mmCIF file of C-alpha atoms in Angstrom:
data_model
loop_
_atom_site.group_PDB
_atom_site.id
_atom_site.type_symbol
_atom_site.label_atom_id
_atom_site.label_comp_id
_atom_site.label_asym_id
_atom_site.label_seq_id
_atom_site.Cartn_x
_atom_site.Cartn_y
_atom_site.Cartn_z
ATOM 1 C CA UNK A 1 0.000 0.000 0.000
ATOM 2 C CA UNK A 2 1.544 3.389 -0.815
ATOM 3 C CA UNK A 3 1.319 6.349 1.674
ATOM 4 C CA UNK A 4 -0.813 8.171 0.126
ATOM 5 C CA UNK A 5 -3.758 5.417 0.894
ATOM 6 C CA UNK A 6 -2.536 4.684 4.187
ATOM 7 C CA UNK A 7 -2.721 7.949 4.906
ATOM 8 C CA UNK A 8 -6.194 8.642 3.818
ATOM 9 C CA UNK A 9 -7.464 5.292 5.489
ATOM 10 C CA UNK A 10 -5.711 6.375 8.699
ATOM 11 C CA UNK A 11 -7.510 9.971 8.160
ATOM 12 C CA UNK A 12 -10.737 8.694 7.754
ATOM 13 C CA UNK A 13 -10.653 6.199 10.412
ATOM 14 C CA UNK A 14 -9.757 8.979 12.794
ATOM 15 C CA UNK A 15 -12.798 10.928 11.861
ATOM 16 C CA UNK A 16 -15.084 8.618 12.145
ATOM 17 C CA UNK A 17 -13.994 8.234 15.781
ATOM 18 C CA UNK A 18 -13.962 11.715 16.764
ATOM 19 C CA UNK A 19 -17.254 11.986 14.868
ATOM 20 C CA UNK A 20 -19.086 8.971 16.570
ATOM 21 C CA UNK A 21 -17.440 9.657 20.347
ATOM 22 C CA UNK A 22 -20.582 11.703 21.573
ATOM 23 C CA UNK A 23 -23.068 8.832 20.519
ATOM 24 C CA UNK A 24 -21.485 5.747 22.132
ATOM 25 C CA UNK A 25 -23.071 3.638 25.069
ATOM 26 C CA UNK A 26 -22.364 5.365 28.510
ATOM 27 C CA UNK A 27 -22.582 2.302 30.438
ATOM 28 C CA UNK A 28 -20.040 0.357 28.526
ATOM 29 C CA UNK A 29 -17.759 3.157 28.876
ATOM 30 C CA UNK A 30 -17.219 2.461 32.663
ATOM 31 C CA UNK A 31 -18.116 0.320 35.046
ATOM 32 C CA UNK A 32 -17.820 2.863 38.282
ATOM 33 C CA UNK A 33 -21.477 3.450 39.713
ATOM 34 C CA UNK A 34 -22.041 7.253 39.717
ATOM 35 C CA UNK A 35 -21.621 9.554 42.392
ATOM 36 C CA UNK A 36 -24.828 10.708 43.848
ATOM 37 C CA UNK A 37 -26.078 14.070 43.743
ATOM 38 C CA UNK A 38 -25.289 16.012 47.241
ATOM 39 C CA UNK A 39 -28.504 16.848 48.393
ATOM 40 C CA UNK A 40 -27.835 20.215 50.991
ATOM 41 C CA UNK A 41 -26.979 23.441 50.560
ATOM 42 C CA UNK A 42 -27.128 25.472 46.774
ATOM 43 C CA UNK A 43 -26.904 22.729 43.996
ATOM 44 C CA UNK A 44 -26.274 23.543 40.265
ATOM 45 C CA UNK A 45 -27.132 20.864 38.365
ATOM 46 C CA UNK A 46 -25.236 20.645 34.704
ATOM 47 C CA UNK A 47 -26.669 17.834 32.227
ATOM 48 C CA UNK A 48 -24.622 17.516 28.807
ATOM 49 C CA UNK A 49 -26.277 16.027 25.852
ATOM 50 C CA UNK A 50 -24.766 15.893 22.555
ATOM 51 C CA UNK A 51 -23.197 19.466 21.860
ATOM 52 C CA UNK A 52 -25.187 21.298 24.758
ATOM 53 C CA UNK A 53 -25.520 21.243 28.423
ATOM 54 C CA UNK A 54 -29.127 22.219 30.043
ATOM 55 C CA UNK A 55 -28.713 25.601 30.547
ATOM 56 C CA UNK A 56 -26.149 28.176 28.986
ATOM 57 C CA UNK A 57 -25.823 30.051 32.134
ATOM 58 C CA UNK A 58 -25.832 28.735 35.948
ATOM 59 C CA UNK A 59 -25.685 31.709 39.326
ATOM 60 C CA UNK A 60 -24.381 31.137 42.552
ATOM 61 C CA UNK A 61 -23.742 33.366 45.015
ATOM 62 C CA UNK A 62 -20.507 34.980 45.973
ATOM 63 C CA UNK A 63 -18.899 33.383 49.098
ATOM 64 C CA UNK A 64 -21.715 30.484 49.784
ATOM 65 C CA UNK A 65 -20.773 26.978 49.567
ATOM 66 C CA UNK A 66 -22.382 25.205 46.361
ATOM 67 C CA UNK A 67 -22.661 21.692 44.709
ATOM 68 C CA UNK A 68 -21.935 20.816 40.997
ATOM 69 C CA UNK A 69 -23.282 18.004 40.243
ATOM 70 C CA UNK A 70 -22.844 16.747 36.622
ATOM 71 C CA UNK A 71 -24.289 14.356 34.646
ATOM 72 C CA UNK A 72 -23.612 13.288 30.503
ATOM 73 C CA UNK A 73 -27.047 12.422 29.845
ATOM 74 C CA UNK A 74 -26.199 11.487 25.955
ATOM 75 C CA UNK A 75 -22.760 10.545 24.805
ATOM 76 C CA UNK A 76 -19.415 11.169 26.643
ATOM 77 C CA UNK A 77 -18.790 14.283 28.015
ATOM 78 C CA UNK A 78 -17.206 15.761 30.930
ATOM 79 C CA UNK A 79 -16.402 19.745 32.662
ATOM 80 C CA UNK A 80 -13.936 22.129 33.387
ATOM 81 C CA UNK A 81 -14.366 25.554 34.292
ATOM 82 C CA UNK A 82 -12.237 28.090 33.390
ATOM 83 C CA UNK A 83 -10.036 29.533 36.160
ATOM 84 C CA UNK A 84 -11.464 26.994 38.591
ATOM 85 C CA UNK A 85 -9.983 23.319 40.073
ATOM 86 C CA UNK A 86 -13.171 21.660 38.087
ATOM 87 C CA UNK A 87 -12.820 18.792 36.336
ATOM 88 C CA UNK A 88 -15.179 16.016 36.045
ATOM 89 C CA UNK A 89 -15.303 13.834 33.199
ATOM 90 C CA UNK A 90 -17.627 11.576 34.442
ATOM 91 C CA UNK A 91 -20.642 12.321 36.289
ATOM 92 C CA UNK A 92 -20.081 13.327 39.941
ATOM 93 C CA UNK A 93 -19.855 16.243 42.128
ATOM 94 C CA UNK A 94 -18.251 18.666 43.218
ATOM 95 C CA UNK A 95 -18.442 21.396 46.504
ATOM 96 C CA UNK A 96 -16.948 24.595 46.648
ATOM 97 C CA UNK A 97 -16.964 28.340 47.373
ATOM 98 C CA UNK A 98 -16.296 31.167 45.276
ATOM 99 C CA UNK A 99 -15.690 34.374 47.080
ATOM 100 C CA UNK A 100 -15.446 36.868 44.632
ATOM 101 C CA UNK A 101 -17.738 38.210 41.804
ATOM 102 C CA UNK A 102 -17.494 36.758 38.461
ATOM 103 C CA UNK A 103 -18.149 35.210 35.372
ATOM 104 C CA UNK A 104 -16.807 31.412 34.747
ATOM 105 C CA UNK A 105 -16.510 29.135 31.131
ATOM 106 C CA UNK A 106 -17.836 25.905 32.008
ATOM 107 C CA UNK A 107 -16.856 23.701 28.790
ATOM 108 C CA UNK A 108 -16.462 20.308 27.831
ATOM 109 C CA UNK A 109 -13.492 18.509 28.979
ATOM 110 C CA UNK A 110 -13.808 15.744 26.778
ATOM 111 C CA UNK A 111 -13.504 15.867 23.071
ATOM 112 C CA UNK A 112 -17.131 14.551 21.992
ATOM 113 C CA UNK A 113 -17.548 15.284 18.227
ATOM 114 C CA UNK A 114 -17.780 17.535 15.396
ATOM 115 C CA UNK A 115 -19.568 20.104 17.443
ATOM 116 C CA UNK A 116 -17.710 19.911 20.880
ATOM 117 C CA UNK A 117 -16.147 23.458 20.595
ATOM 118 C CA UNK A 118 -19.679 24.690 20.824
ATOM 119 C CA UNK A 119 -19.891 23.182 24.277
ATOM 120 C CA UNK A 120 -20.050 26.094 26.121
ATOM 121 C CA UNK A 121 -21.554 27.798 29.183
ATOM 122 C CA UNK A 122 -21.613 30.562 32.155
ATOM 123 C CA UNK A 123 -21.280 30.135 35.571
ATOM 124 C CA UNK A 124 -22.155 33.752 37.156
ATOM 125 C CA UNK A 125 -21.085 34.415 40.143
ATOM 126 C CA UNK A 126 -23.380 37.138 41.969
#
């Protein structure tokens, strides 16, 4: 085979699994049983689906403790916020306290597909 075709194969082959990664089966991808949701204090629940989470902005208050919990309800996804120690890429949760006023890129940690640069949201910080 010449490089030329090896190359394409390898090309295409590579698309098709960054194409398909969003769609796959969630259970077969692990075998950990989720984290339940905390259930005191302020929670902010993020869901991502394929290309989207629930909301496309989520408020907290400045200096009160608060829950993220997250949960890929379609495909493989995960978090991170921007300028925050947040990263999930599995669903779980996370407490913490921001004290000062702000605004926060939540985003997909996990490259999911054609459209995962679209993954976006706000955490505001009030």
């Amino acid at each position: 085979m010449n490089k030329k075709w090896g190359l394409l194969i390898s090309s295409v082959a590579l698309s098709a699994m960054l194409m398909t990664a969003c769609g796959g089966d969630k259970e077969a991808a692990s075998t950990d049983a989720a984290a339940p949701a905390a259930t005191t204090g302020t929670q902010v629940n993020i869901e991502a689906s394929n290309w989207k989470f629930n909301q496309e902005t989520f408020e907290v208050k400045a200096g009160e403790e608060f829950t993220i919990n997250f949960m890929s309800t379609e495909g493989f996804h995960g978090i991170g916020i921007q300028g925050l120690d947040v990263d999930l890429q599995k669903d779980g949760s996370k407490t913490m306290k921001i004290d000062t006023a702000g605004e926060y890129t939540i985003f997909c940690n996990v490259i999911c597909g054609p459209d995962h640069g679209k993954m976006v949201a706000k955490l505001v910080v009030k």
